[in-house]
PDB file of C-alpha atoms in Angstrom:
ATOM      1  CA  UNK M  11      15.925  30.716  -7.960  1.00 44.00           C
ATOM      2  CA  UNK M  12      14.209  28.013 -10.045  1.00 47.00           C
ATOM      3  CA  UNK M  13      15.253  25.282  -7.404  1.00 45.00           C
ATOM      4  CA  UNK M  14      13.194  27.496  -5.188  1.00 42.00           C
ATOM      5  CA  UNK M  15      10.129  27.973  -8.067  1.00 41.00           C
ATOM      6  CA  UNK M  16      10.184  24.478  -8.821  1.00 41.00           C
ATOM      7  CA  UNK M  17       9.449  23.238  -5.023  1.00 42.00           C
ATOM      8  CA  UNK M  18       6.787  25.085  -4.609  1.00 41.00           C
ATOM      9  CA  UNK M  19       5.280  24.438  -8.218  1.00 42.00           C
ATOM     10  CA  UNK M  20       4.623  20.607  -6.912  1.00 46.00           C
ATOM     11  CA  UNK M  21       1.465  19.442  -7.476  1.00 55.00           C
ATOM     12  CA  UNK M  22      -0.948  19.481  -4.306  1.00 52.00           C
ATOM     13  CA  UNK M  23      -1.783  15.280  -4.679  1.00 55.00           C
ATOM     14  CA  UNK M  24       2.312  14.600  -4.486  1.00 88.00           C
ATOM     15  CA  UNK M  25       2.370  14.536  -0.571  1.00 94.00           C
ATOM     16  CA  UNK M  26      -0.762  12.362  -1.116  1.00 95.00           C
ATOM     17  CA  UNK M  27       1.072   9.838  -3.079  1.00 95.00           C
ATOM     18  CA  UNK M  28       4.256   9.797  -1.086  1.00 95.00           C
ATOM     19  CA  UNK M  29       1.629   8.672   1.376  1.00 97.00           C
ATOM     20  CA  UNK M  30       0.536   6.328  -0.649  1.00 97.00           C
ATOM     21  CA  UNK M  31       3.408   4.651  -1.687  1.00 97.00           C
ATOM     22  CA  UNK M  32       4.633   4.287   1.434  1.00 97.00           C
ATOM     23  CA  UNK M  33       1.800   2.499   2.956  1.00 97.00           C
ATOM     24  CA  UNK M  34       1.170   0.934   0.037  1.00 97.00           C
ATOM     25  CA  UNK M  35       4.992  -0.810   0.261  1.00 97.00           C
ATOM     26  CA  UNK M  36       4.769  -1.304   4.031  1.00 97.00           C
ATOM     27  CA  UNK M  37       1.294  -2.876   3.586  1.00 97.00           C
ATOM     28  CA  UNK M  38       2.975  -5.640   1.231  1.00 96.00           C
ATOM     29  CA  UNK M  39       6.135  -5.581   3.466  1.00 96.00           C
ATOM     30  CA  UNK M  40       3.974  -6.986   6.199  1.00 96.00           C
ATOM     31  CA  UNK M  41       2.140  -9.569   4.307  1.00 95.00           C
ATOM     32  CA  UNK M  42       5.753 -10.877   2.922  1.00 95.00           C
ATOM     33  CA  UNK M  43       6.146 -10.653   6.781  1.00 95.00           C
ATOM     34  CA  UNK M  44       3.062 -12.789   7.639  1.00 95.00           C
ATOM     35  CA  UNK M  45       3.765 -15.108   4.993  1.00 94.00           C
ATOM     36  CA  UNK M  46       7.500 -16.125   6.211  1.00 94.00           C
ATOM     37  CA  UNK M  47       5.819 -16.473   9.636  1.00 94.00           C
ATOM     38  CA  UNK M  48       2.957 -18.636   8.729  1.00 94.00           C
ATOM     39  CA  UNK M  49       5.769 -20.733   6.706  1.00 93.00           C
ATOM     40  CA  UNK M  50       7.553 -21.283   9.814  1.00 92.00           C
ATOM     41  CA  UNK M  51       4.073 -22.157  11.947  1.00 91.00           C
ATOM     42  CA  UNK M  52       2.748 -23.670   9.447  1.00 91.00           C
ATOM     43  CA  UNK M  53       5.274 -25.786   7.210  1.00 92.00           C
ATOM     44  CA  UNK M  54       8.675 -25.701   8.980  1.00 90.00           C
ATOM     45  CA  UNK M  55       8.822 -26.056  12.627  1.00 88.00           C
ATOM     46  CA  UNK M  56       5.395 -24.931  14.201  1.00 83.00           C
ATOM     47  CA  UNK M  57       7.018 -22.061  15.895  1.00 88.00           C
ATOM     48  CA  UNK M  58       4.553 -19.076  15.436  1.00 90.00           C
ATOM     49  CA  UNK M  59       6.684 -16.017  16.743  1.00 90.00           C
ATOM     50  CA  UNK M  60       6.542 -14.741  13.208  1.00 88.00           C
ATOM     51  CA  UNK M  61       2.865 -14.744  13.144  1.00 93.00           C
ATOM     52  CA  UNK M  62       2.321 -13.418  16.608  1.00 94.00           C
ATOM     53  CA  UNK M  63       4.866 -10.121  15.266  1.00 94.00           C
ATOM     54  CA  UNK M  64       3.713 -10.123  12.056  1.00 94.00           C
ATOM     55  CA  UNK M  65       0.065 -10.716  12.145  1.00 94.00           C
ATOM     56  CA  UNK M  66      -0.722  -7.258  14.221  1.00 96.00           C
ATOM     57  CA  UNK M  67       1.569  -5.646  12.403  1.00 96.00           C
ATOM     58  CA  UNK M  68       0.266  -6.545   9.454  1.00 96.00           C
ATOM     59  CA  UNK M  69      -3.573  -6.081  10.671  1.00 96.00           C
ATOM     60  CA  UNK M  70      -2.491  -2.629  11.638  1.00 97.00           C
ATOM     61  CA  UNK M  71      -0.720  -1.442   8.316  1.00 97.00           C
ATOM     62  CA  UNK M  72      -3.930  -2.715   6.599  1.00 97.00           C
ATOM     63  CA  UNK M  73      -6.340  -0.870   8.011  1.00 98.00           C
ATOM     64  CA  UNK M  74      -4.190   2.108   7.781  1.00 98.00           C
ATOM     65  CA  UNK M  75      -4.031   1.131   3.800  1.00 98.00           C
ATOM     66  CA  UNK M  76      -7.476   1.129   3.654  1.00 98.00           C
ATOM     67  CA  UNK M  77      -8.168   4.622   5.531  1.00 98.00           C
ATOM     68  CA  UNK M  78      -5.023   5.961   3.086  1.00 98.00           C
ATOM     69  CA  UNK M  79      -6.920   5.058   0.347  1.00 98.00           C
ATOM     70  CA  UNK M  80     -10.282   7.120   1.077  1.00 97.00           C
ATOM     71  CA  UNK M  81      -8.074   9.702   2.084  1.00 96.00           C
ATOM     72  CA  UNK M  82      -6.216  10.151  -1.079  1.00 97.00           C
ATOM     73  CA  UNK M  83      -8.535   9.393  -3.695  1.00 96.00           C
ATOM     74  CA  UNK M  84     -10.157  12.768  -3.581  1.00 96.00           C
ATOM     75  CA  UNK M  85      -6.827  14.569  -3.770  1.00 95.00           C
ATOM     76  CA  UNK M  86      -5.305  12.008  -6.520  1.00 95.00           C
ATOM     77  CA  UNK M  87      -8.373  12.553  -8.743  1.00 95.00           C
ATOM     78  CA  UNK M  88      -9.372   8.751  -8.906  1.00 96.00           C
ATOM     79  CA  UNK M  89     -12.477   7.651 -10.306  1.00 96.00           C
ATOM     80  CA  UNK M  90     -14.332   5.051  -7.982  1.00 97.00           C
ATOM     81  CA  UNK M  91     -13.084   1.834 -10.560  1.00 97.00           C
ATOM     82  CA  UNK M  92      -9.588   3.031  -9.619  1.00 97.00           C
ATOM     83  CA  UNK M  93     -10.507   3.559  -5.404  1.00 98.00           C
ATOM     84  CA  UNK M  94     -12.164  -0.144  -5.831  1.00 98.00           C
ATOM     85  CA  UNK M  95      -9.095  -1.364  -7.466  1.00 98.00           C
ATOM     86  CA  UNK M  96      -6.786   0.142  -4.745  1.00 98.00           C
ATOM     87  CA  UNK M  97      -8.967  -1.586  -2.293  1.00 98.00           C
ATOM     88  CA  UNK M  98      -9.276  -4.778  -3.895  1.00 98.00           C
ATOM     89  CA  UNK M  99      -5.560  -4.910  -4.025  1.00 97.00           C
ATOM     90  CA  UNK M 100      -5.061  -5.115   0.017  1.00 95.00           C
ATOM     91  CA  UNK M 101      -6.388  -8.965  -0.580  1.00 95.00           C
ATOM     92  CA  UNK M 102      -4.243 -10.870  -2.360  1.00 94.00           C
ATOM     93  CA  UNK M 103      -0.490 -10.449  -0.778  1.00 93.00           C
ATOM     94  CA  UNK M 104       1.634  -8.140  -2.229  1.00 93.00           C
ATOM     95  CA  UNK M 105      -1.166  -6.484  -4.931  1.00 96.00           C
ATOM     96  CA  UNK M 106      -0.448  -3.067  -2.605  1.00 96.00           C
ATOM     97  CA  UNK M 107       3.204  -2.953  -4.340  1.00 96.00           C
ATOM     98  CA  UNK M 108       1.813  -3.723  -7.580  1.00 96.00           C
ATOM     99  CA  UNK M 109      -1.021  -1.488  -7.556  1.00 97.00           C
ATOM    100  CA  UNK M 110       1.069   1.017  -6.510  1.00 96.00           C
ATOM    101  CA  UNK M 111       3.490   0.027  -9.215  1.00 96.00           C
ATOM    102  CA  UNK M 112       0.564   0.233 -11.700  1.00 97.00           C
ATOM    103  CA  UNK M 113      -0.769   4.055 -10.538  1.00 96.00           C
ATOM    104  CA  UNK M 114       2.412   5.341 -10.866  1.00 95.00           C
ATOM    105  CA  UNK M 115       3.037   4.337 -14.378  1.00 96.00           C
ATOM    106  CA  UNK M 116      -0.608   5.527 -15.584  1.00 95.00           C
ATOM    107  CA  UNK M 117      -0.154   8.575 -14.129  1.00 94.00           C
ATOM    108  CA  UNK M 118      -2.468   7.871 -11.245  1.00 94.00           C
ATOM    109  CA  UNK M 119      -0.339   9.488  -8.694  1.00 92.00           C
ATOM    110  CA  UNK M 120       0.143  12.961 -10.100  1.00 83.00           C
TER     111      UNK M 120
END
């Protein structure tokens, strides 16, 4: 019976930052991606299959980051410092992961 209490005690932003999390990994999944592929085009053997995958991919998951983001700021509670942050962090490669990384341990998640 408390199995049953405690599922539906969950807070209402915890869908919104399994969301989160998950597009905030798969956004920096994509840029590691994008990276490997401009390493090959780029560096190694100017073969640019891994940037013709990768870069829509990538382009794709980033907008979606950025649309998860005004989605779930509301519902999270963030202030507009932390929705700037979140945004900021879709620049640099792999600052997704670590913002993530960084909401979840200041309680920025629920």
């Amino acid at each position: 019976m408390t199995e049953t209490v405690a599922a539906v005690d969950t807070p209402a932003g915890s869908k919104h930052a399994t969301w989160f999390r998950v597009v905030a990994i798969a956004e920096a999944v994509s840029w590691t991606g994008l990276l490997i592929g401009m390493l090959f085009k780029y560096v190694l053997s100017d073969n640019e299959i891994g940037v013709k995958i990768f870069g829509p991919i990538h382009g794709g998951i980033f907008v979606l980051y950025v649309l998860t983001v005004a989605v779930v700021r509301k519902p999270l509670r963030w202030t507009w410092p932390t929705t700037l942050l979140a945004l900021a962090a879709s620049i640099p490669p792999l600052f997704t992961w670590f913002f993530e990384l960084w909401a979840g341990r200041t309680n920025r998640l629920g």
